[in-house]
Amino acid sequence: MAPYASDDSTTGGEAEEQRSGRRKAARYVVPVTVMGVAAATIGLVPALADSGDPDLPKITAQQLIEKIAKSDVQQLSGTVKISTDLGLPDLGGLESSLMSGAAGRGEGGSSADPTAKLTELASGTHTLRVAADGPDKQKLSLLENAAEYSLVHNGKDVWGYDSKSNEVYHGTASQSPGHEKEQPPATPKDFADEALKAVDDTTSVTVDGTAQVAGRDAYKLVIKPKQSGSTVGAVSVAVDAETGMPLKFTLTPASGGAAVVDAGFTQVSFAKPAASTFDFTPPKGAKVTEEKDAGKGSDKDFGKGFEKGFEKGGPREHAPKAGEDLGKGRDGMKTIGEGWNSIATFDTGGEGMPSGEAGGDLGGFVDSLGDKVTGKFGSGTVFSTRLVNALITDDGKVYVGMVTKDALVKAADAGK
């Protein structure tokens, strides 16, 4: 871990590669879907509701981050509440239809496919039950109205079960190195790991007192961008004082208002869960889809990622270097800027988004979602949320980041 400037303001090491998993954009990208998935992969979260500030020994920001890194919680069970408020434009129900449609059917045509089902976490408020017993046994249940979706990893098997449709998805956990996790963050630790990847020379990290979360004493770690131009205001992480396990988080936008994403334990225990917790047998009459029959399903990658939160001493990933080619044969994606002001850019090879009269009804619809902008680069459309903004130029170039609209326009101008 890189040295820190002081006890109250800390920086991490030089940025390294982001994880893989970006998909090549089509000529006509659905901006809401792109930004929804992007935001889901940004792990951060909730306003810390203190039920009394415990009196704990003083700790520095460096010591608290090291405490998180050394945390070796292998066994736990509890309930997690996640709320996401990206401030997507009003699509008259289209947004919810897109998300429910994506969640309803995966690549293999099964509503139990985990890679599709967990996209629901990208919007709204959800309650999860989680349990873990080491790297080979985990269970996550998404509680719904009169239904439940469960994902179970037990040894080599990964099971997804949707009680509403009575469908089962079965795959195997990959043991080969190099696989990156595909699923969106689900637990406070997932969110914390993502937040800490952004800690570099452009970041201020401080300890801001204590809190009680799910009945446990915790320290509050606050992460803020030093630069202007980012849409991120601050990230707060409640860290269990005893185990170093992240218990709760908040991501507040620079524009103010409610948190963009909230995720935290409402109940947690570090006792060993019963072995039966991880048992699964397909219910009678359930439709079972096997990985081998699901085409290009990614449950192998999912199984690998599901255990990552319970591996000790794994390498920490960081944000990409400015100007670095992230494509490496994938999409030719590059980054502009550093730290919280990083912007990912790539060329779709198309003609941008349809707009105005030339685009017909679709062009008018696109114009209603975004803001037309012009600059040295020409013209384009900016699609905005409270966190992630995207500029798609009329000649097919895309600029995406947790930055303001003006920062995207400036980046596009610099590319000319």
Short mmCIF file of C-alpha atoms in Angstrom, two decimals:
data_model
loop_
_atom_site.label_atom_id
_atom_site.label_comp_id
_atom_site.label_asym_id
_atom_site.label_seq_id
_atom_site.Cartn_x
_atom_site.Cartn_y
_atom_site.Cartn_z
CA MET A 1 0.00 0.00 0.00
CA ALA A 2 1.31 3.41 -0.95
CA PRO A 3 2.42 5.85 1.74
CA TYR A 4 -0.05 8.44 2.95
CA ALA A 5 0.47 12.17 3.05
CA SER A 6 -0.90 12.46 6.55
CA ASP A 7 -3.10 10.71 9.07
CA ASP A 8 -6.14 12.56 7.80
CA SER A 9 -5.61 12.72 4.05
CA THR A 10 -4.44 9.64 2.24
CA THR A 11 -3.59 8.57 -1.31
CA GLY A 12 -3.12 5.20 -2.93
CA GLY A 13 -0.63 3.94 -5.47
CA GLU A 14 -0.47 4.52 -9.18
CA ALA A 15 -3.61 3.52 -11.06
CA GLU A 16 -3.63 0.14 -12.78
CA GLU A 17 -5.95 -1.65 -15.19
CA GLN A 18 -9.70 -1.73 -14.65
CA ARG A 19 -11.30 -5.12 -14.83
CA SER A 20 -12.55 -6.41 -18.11
CA GLY A 21 -16.12 -7.05 -19.06
CA ARG A 22 -17.10 -4.00 -21.17
CA ARG A 23 -19.05 -4.87 -24.28
CA LYS A 24 -18.75 -3.20 -27.65
CA ALA A 25 -21.39 -0.54 -28.22
CA ALA A 26 -23.87 -0.99 -31.05
CA ARG A 27 -24.49 1.78 -33.54
CA TYR A 28 -27.62 2.87 -31.70
CA VAL A 29 -26.93 2.43 -28.02
CA VAL A 30 -29.82 2.62 -25.55
CA PRO A 31 -28.23 5.21 -23.22
CA VAL A 32 -30.32 4.38 -20.16
CA THR A 33 -29.35 0.71 -20.26
CA VAL A 34 -25.66 1.55 -20.72
CA MET A 35 -25.56 4.00 -17.84
CA GLY A 36 -27.67 1.81 -15.59
CA VAL A 37 -25.29 -1.11 -15.95
CA ALA A 38 -22.27 1.19 -15.60
CA ALA A 39 -23.63 2.63 -12.39
CA ALA A 40 -24.34 -0.84 -11.08
CA THR A 41 -20.67 -1.72 -11.42
CA ILE A 42 -19.62 1.32 -9.47
CA GLY A 43 -19.55 0.05 -5.94
CA LEU A 44 -20.39 2.70 -3.41
CA VAL A 45 -23.27 3.63 -1.03
CA PRO A 46 -25.65 4.97 2.02
CA ALA A 47 -26.15 7.81 4.39
CA LEU A 48 -24.99 6.46 7.72
CA ALA A 49 -27.86 6.49 10.18
CA ASP A 50 -26.23 6.53 13.60
CA SER A 51 -28.13 5.10 16.53
CA GLY A 52 -25.49 6.46 18.90
CA ASP A 53 -21.82 7.20 18.36
CA PRO A 54 -19.68 4.62 20.18
CA ASP A 55 -16.52 5.70 21.97
CA LEU A 56 -13.75 3.87 20.10
CA PRO A 57 -9.94 4.22 20.14
CA LYS A 58 -8.56 6.81 17.74
CA ILE A 59 -7.51 5.50 14.33
CA THR A 60 -5.95 7.15 11.28
CA ALA A 61 -7.23 6.87 7.72
CA GLN A 62 -4.19 4.79 6.77
CA GLN A 63 -4.76 2.41 9.67
CA LEU A 64 -8.45 2.05 8.85
CA ILE A 65 -7.81 1.23 5.19
CA GLU A 66 -5.21 -1.30 6.28
CA LYS A 67 -7.78 -2.75 8.68
CA ILE A 68 -10.18 -3.23 5.77
CA ALA A 69 -7.46 -4.83 3.64
CA LYS A 70 -6.52 -7.26 6.42
CA SER A 71 -10.12 -8.21 7.21
CA ASP A 72 -10.53 -11.96 6.93
CA VAL A 73 -14.22 -12.55 7.58
CA GLN A 74 -14.94 -16.04 6.25
CA GLN A 75 -18.29 -16.69 7.90
CA LEU A 76 -21.32 -14.43 8.13
CA SER A 77 -25.04 -14.17 7.63
CA GLY A 78 -27.33 -11.19 7.58
CA THR A 79 -29.73 -8.89 5.77
CA VAL A 80 -28.63 -6.13 3.39
CA LYS A 81 -30.75 -3.26 2.10
CA ILE A 82 -29.73 -1.62 -1.19
CA SER A 83 -31.30 1.51 -2.68
CA THR A 84 -30.25 3.12 -5.97
CA ASP A 85 -31.38 6.55 -7.16
CA LEU A 86 -29.56 7.37 -10.38
CA GLY A 87 -32.05 10.04 -11.43
CA LEU A 88 -32.69 8.48 -14.82
CA PRO A 89 -34.95 10.46 -17.16
CA ASP A 90 -38.69 9.79 -17.11
CA LEU A 91 -39.28 7.26 -19.88
CA GLY A 92 -42.93 6.64 -19.21
CA GLY A 93 -42.24 3.14 -17.90
CA LEU A 94 -39.60 2.22 -20.51
CA GLU A 95 -36.80 2.16 -17.94
CA SER A 96 -38.60 -0.30 -15.68
CA SER A 97 -39.56 -2.41 -18.68
CA LEU A 98 -35.97 -2.57 -19.87
CA MET A 99 -34.68 -3.53 -16.44
CA SER A 100 -37.38 -6.11 -15.78
CA GLY A 101 -36.95 -7.52 -19.26
CA ALA A 102 -33.21 -7.86 -18.79
CA ALA A 103 -33.74 -9.40 -15.38
CA GLY A 104 -36.48 -11.70 -16.62
CA ARG A 105 -34.46 -13.57 -19.22
CA GLY A 106 -30.75 -14.25 -19.51
CA GLU A 107 -28.75 -15.31 -22.54
CA GLY A 108 -29.90 -18.88 -22.04
CA GLY A 109 -33.57 -17.90 -21.89
CA SER A 110 -33.92 -18.65 -18.17
CA SER A 111 -35.35 -16.20 -15.65
CA ALA A 112 -33.02 -17.84 -13.11
CA ASP A 113 -29.84 -16.81 -14.98
CA PRO A 114 -27.85 -14.84 -12.34
CA THR A 115 -26.09 -12.61 -14.86
CA ALA A 116 -29.47 -11.19 -15.86
CA LYS A 117 -31.43 -11.42 -12.63
CA LEU A 118 -29.06 -9.35 -10.53
CA THR A 119 -29.28 -6.39 -12.91
CA GLU A 120 -32.35 -5.54 -10.83
CA LEU A 121 -29.95 -4.19 -8.22
CA ALA A 122 -29.16 -1.30 -10.59
CA SER A 123 -32.37 0.51 -9.67
CA GLY A 124 -34.90 0.83 -6.87
CA THR A 125 -34.77 -0.55 -3.33
CA HIS A 126 -34.07 -4.21 -2.61
CA THR A 127 -33.62 -6.46 0.39
CA LEU A 128 -31.06 -9.27 0.29
CA ARG A 129 -30.28 -12.12 2.63
CA VAL A 130 -26.65 -13.17 2.47
CA ALA A 131 -24.63 -15.99 3.99
CA ALA A 132 -21.07 -17.25 3.58
CA ASP A 133 -18.85 -20.00 4.92
CA GLY A 134 -15.48 -19.54 3.28
CA PRO A 135 -14.67 -19.20 -0.44
CA ASP A 136 -16.64 -22.30 -1.49
CA LYS A 137 -20.01 -21.66 0.13
CA GLN A 138 -22.13 -18.54 -0.36
CA LYS A 139 -25.80 -17.79 -0.72
CA LEU A 140 -27.56 -14.62 -1.79
CA SER A 141 -31.34 -14.27 -1.83
CA LEU A 142 -33.17 -11.35 -3.43
CA LEU A 143 -36.51 -10.92 -1.69
CA GLU A 144 -39.40 -9.82 -3.90
CA ASN A 145 -43.15 -9.43 -3.54
CA ALA A 146 -44.44 -12.93 -2.73
CA ALA A 147 -41.35 -14.38 -4.44
CA GLU A 148 -37.63 -14.90 -3.96
CA TYR A 149 -34.58 -15.31 -6.15
CA SER A 150 -31.70 -17.30 -4.69
CA LEU A 151 -28.12 -17.76 -5.87
CA VAL A 152 -26.22 -20.57 -4.18
CA HIS A 153 -22.54 -21.45 -4.57
CA ASN A 154 -21.65 -24.76 -2.94
CA GLY A 155 -18.34 -26.28 -3.99
CA LYS A 156 -18.24 -26.69 -7.76
CA ASP A 157 -21.96 -26.00 -8.20
CA VAL A 158 -23.64 -22.64 -8.77
CA TRP A 159 -27.45 -22.65 -8.63
CA GLY A 160 -29.87 -19.85 -9.47
CA TYR A 161 -33.55 -20.30 -8.54
CA ASP A 162 -36.46 -18.01 -9.37
CA SER A 163 -39.45 -19.04 -7.24
CA LYS A 164 -41.84 -16.85 -9.25
CA SER A 165 -41.28 -18.75 -12.49
CA ASN A 166 -40.12 -21.98 -10.80
CA GLU A 167 -37.00 -21.98 -12.99
CA VAL A 168 -33.52 -23.17 -12.06
CA TYR A 169 -30.17 -22.27 -13.63
CA HIS A 170 -27.23 -24.60 -12.94
CA GLY A 171 -23.56 -23.98 -13.69
CA THR A 172 -20.13 -24.66 -12.27
CA ALA A 173 -17.75 -22.32 -10.45
CA SER A 174 -14.64 -21.66 -12.52
CA GLN A 175 -11.36 -22.65 -10.95
CA SER A 176 -9.18 -21.17 -13.69
CA PRO A 177 -7.25 -17.96 -12.94
CA GLY A 178 -7.84 -14.71 -14.73
CA HIS A 179 -11.64 -14.64 -14.68
CA GLU A 180 -13.12 -11.36 -13.55
CA LYS A 181 -16.40 -11.07 -11.72
CA GLU A 182 -19.33 -10.13 -13.92
CA GLN A 183 -22.11 -9.54 -11.40
CA PRO A 184 -22.96 -6.13 -9.98
CA PRO A 185 -21.95 -5.40 -6.37
CA ALA A 186 -24.35 -6.87 -3.83
CA THR A 187 -22.78 -6.66 -0.35
CA PRO A 188 -21.22 -3.72 1.52
CA LYS A 189 -17.79 -5.31 1.04
CA ASP A 190 -18.33 -5.42 -2.74
CA PHE A 191 -19.12 -1.71 -2.73
CA ALA A 192 -16.17 -0.86 -0.48
CA ASP A 193 -13.72 -2.76 -2.67
CA GLU A 194 -14.90 -0.79 -5.69
CA ALA A 195 -14.67 2.55 -3.86
CA LEU A 196 -11.12 1.90 -2.66
CA LYS A 197 -9.94 1.26 -6.22
CA ALA A 198 -10.47 4.96 -6.87
CA VAL A 199 -8.13 6.03 -4.07
CA ASP A 200 -5.09 7.70 -5.62
CA ASP A 201 -3.33 11.07 -5.62
CA THR A 202 -6.57 12.76 -6.64
CA THR A 203 -8.40 11.54 -3.52
CA SER A 204 -8.80 12.75 0.06
CA VAL A 205 -9.50 10.07 2.69
CA THR A 206 -10.34 10.89 6.31
CA VAL A 207 -11.83 9.26 9.40
CA ASP A 208 -15.04 11.06 10.37
CA GLY A 209 -15.99 9.72 13.78
CA THR A 210 -17.88 6.55 14.66
CA ALA A 211 -21.31 5.00 14.18
CA GLN A 212 -23.41 1.98 15.04
CA VAL A 213 -24.55 -0.18 12.14
CA ALA A 214 -26.66 -3.30 12.57
CA GLY A 215 -25.91 -3.16 16.28
CA ARG A 216 -22.13 -3.10 15.77
CA ASP A 217 -19.59 -0.38 16.57
CA ALA A 218 -17.98 1.07 13.47
CA TYR A 219 -15.59 3.75 12.24
CA LYS A 220 -16.64 6.07 9.40
CA LEU A 221 -14.22 6.41 6.48
CA VAL A 222 -14.93 9.32 4.11
CA ILE A 223 -13.55 9.37 0.57
CA LYS A 224 -13.73 12.56 -1.53
CA PRO A 225 -12.35 13.68 -4.89
CA LYS A 226 -9.84 16.51 -4.61
CA GLN A 227 -10.54 17.66 -8.15
CA SER A 228 -13.51 19.63 -9.40
CA GLY A 229 -15.51 18.33 -12.32
CA SER A 230 -16.51 14.95 -10.86
CA THR A 231 -20.15 14.09 -10.21
CA VAL A 232 -19.10 12.29 -7.03
CA GLY A 233 -19.48 14.33 -3.86
CA ALA A 234 -18.33 11.87 -1.19
CA VAL A 235 -18.28 8.21 -0.29
CA SER A 236 -18.77 7.08 3.31
CA VAL A 237 -17.86 3.60 4.51
CA ALA A 238 -18.81 2.25 7.93
CA VAL A 239 -16.11 -0.23 8.98
CA ASP A 240 -16.73 -2.78 11.73
CA ALA A 241 -14.37 -1.85 14.56
CA GLU A 242 -13.70 -5.47 15.52
CA THR A 243 -13.38 -7.30 12.19
CA GLY A 244 -12.60 -4.54 9.68
CA MET A 245 -15.57 -5.70 7.61
CA PRO A 246 -17.38 -2.90 5.71
CA LEU A 247 -20.93 -2.74 7.05
CA LYS A 248 -22.46 0.21 5.26
CA PHE A 249 -21.75 2.85 2.61
CA THR A 250 -23.05 6.04 1.08
CA LEU A 251 -22.36 7.72 -2.22
CA THR A 252 -23.61 11.28 -2.37
CA PRO A 253 -23.43 13.25 -5.61
CA ALA A 254 -21.63 16.57 -5.99
CA SER A 255 -24.97 18.08 -6.97
CA GLY A 256 -26.33 17.35 -3.48
CA GLY A 257 -29.52 15.65 -2.38
CA ALA A 258 -30.14 12.05 -1.42
CA ALA A 259 -27.53 9.35 -1.83
CA VAL A 260 -27.16 7.89 -5.31
CA VAL A 261 -26.72 4.40 -3.90
CA ASP A 262 -27.29 3.09 -0.38
CA ALA A 263 -26.21 -0.38 0.75
CA GLY A 264 -25.77 -1.63 4.27
CA PHE A 265 -26.44 -4.42 6.71
CA THR A 266 -29.57 -4.08 8.79
CA GLN A 267 -28.67 -7.29 10.62
CA VAL A 268 -25.41 -9.25 10.65
CA SER A 269 -23.82 -12.18 12.48
CA PHE A 270 -20.30 -13.54 12.13
CA ALA A 271 -21.22 -16.99 13.44
CA LYS A 272 -20.86 -20.03 11.17
CA PRO A 273 -24.08 -20.55 9.16
CA ALA A 274 -25.74 -23.96 9.27
CA ALA A 275 -24.41 -26.30 6.58
CA SER A 276 -27.95 -26.77 5.28
CA THR A 277 -28.02 -23.09 4.29
CA PHE A 278 -26.05 -23.94 1.16
CA ASP A 279 -27.94 -27.09 0.18
CA PHE A 280 -30.02 -26.88 -2.97
CA THR A 281 -32.14 -29.39 -4.85
CA PRO A 282 -34.32 -28.27 -7.77
CA PRO A 283 -37.97 -28.24 -6.68
CA LYS A 284 -40.33 -30.75 -8.24
CA GLY A 285 -41.60 -29.58 -11.60
CA ALA A 286 -39.00 -26.80 -11.94
CA LYS A 287 -37.54 -26.09 -15.37
CA VAL A 288 -33.76 -26.59 -15.13
CA THR A 289 -31.39 -24.87 -17.58
CA GLU A 290 -27.84 -26.23 -17.63
CA GLU A 291 -24.86 -24.03 -18.41
CA LYS A 292 -23.92 -26.18 -21.41
CA ASP A 293 -27.39 -25.63 -22.87
CA ALA A 294 -27.44 -21.87 -22.31
CA GLY A 295 -25.16 -20.75 -25.13
CA LYS A 296 -22.71 -18.05 -24.06
CA GLY A 297 -23.79 -17.87 -20.46
CA SER A 298 -21.29 -16.39 -18.00
CA ASP A 299 -22.13 -18.27 -14.82
CA LYS A 300 -18.57 -19.63 -14.72
CA ASP A 301 -17.29 -16.11 -14.38
CA PHE A 302 -20.09 -15.40 -11.94
CA GLY A 303 -19.15 -18.29 -9.67
CA LYS A 304 -15.56 -17.10 -9.62
CA GLY A 305 -16.59 -13.57 -8.70
CA PHE A 306 -19.08 -14.69 -6.07
CA GLU A 307 -16.27 -16.07 -3.92
CA LYS A 308 -13.91 -13.11 -4.38
CA GLY A 309 -15.18 -11.24 -1.35
CA PHE A 310 -14.04 -14.10 0.85
CA GLU A 311 -10.52 -14.60 -0.48
CA LYS A 312 -7.74 -13.33 1.75
CA GLY A 313 -4.94 -11.14 0.47
CA GLY A 314 -6.06 -10.93 -3.15
CA PRO A 315 -4.56 -8.25 -5.40
CA ARG A 316 -6.26 -4.86 -5.34
CA GLU A 317 -7.24 -3.33 -8.65
CA HIS A 318 -7.04 0.37 -9.36
CA ALA A 319 -8.34 2.91 -11.82
CA PRO A 320 -6.64 2.97 -15.24
CA LYS A 321 -3.74 5.22 -16.17
CA ALA A 322 -4.53 8.32 -18.16
CA GLY A 323 -4.27 7.68 -21.88
CA GLU A 324 -4.01 3.94 -21.35
CA ASP A 325 -5.44 1.63 -24.01
CA LEU A 326 -7.96 -0.54 -22.21
CA GLY A 327 -8.92 -2.41 -25.35
CA LYS A 328 -6.11 -4.93 -25.68
CA GLY A 329 -8.09 -6.56 -28.47
CA ARG A 330 -11.50 -5.95 -26.89
CA ASP A 331 -12.95 -2.59 -27.90
CA GLY A 332 -10.06 -0.16 -28.24
CA MET A 333 -11.32 1.71 -25.20
CA LYS A 334 -9.03 4.38 -23.77
CA THR A 335 -9.12 6.74 -20.81
CA ILE A 336 -8.72 10.49 -20.68
CA GLY A 337 -7.80 12.24 -17.43
CA GLU A 338 -6.95 10.74 -14.06
CA GLY A 339 -8.64 9.60 -10.89
CA TRP A 340 -12.24 10.66 -10.37
CA ASN A 341 -12.12 12.72 -13.56
CA SER A 342 -11.25 9.72 -15.75
CA ILE A 343 -13.33 9.46 -18.92
CA ALA A 344 -13.62 6.26 -20.95
CA THR A 345 -13.80 6.81 -24.68
CA PHE A 346 -14.25 4.55 -27.70
CA ASP A 347 -15.45 4.71 -31.29
CA THR A 348 -18.57 2.75 -32.25
CA GLY A 349 -17.69 3.02 -35.92
CA GLY A 350 -21.21 4.27 -36.51
CA GLU A 351 -22.88 7.58 -37.06
CA GLY A 352 -23.80 8.44 -33.50
CA MET A 353 -27.37 8.71 -32.22
CA PRO A 354 -30.30 9.60 -34.47
CA SER A 355 -31.69 13.02 -33.58
CA GLY A 356 -33.96 15.79 -34.77
CA GLU A 357 -36.08 15.59 -37.90
CA ALA A 358 -33.45 13.52 -39.72
CA GLY A 359 -33.89 10.77 -37.17
CA GLY A 360 -37.68 10.67 -37.45
CA ASP A 361 -39.68 9.56 -34.43
CA LEU A 362 -36.62 7.86 -32.93
CA GLY A 363 -34.61 11.04 -33.32
CA GLY A 364 -37.25 13.03 -31.47
CA PHE A 365 -37.32 10.45 -28.70
CA VAL A 366 -33.52 10.57 -28.33
CA ASP A 367 -33.59 14.37 -28.23
CA SER A 368 -36.11 14.22 -25.38
CA LEU A 369 -33.72 12.10 -23.32
CA GLY A 370 -30.48 13.99 -23.82
CA ASP A 371 -29.06 17.48 -24.24
CA LYS A 372 -27.63 18.56 -27.58
CA VAL A 373 -24.11 20.00 -27.30
CA THR A 374 -21.61 21.45 -29.74
CA GLY A 375 -17.87 22.14 -29.72
CA LYS A 376 -14.71 21.78 -31.73
CA PHE A 377 -15.58 18.08 -32.09
CA GLY A 378 -18.81 18.97 -33.89
CA SER A 379 -22.11 18.11 -32.24
CA GLY A 380 -23.55 15.32 -30.12
CA THR A 381 -25.92 14.39 -27.34
CA VAL A 382 -25.22 14.12 -23.60
CA PHE A 383 -27.26 11.60 -21.61
CA SER A 384 -27.17 12.34 -17.89
CA THR A 385 -27.82 10.64 -14.59
CA ARG A 386 -26.93 11.85 -11.10
CA LEU A 387 -23.64 9.95 -11.32
CA VAL A 388 -22.68 8.71 -14.78
CA ASN A 389 -22.85 10.94 -17.87
CA ALA A 390 -22.28 9.93 -21.48
CA LEU A 391 -21.61 12.00 -24.62
CA ILE A 392 -22.29 10.36 -27.97
CA THR A 393 -21.03 12.49 -30.85
CA ASP A 394 -22.75 12.59 -34.21
CA ASP A 395 -19.79 10.76 -35.77
CA GLY A 396 -20.11 7.81 -33.38
CA LYS A 397 -17.56 8.51 -30.65
CA VAL A 398 -18.56 7.86 -27.05
CA TYR A 399 -17.25 9.55 -23.86
CA VAL A 400 -18.45 8.18 -20.51
CA GLY A 401 -17.48 9.04 -16.95
CA MET A 402 -18.47 10.20 -13.48
CA VAL A 403 -17.89 13.76 -14.64
CA THR A 404 -19.97 16.79 -15.60
CA LYS A 405 -21.36 17.51 -19.04
CA ASP A 406 -18.81 20.29 -19.52
CA ALA A 407 -15.97 17.87 -18.76
CA LEU A 408 -17.22 15.49 -21.44
CA VAL A 409 -17.41 18.29 -24.02
CA LYS A 410 -13.88 19.42 -23.11
CA ALA A 411 -12.58 15.87 -23.50
CA ALA A 412 -14.23 15.53 -26.91
CA ASP A 413 -12.73 18.86 -28.01
CA ALA A 414 -9.27 17.74 -26.89
CA GLY A 415 -9.63 14.65 -29.05
CA LYS A 416 -9.90 16.70 -32.24
#
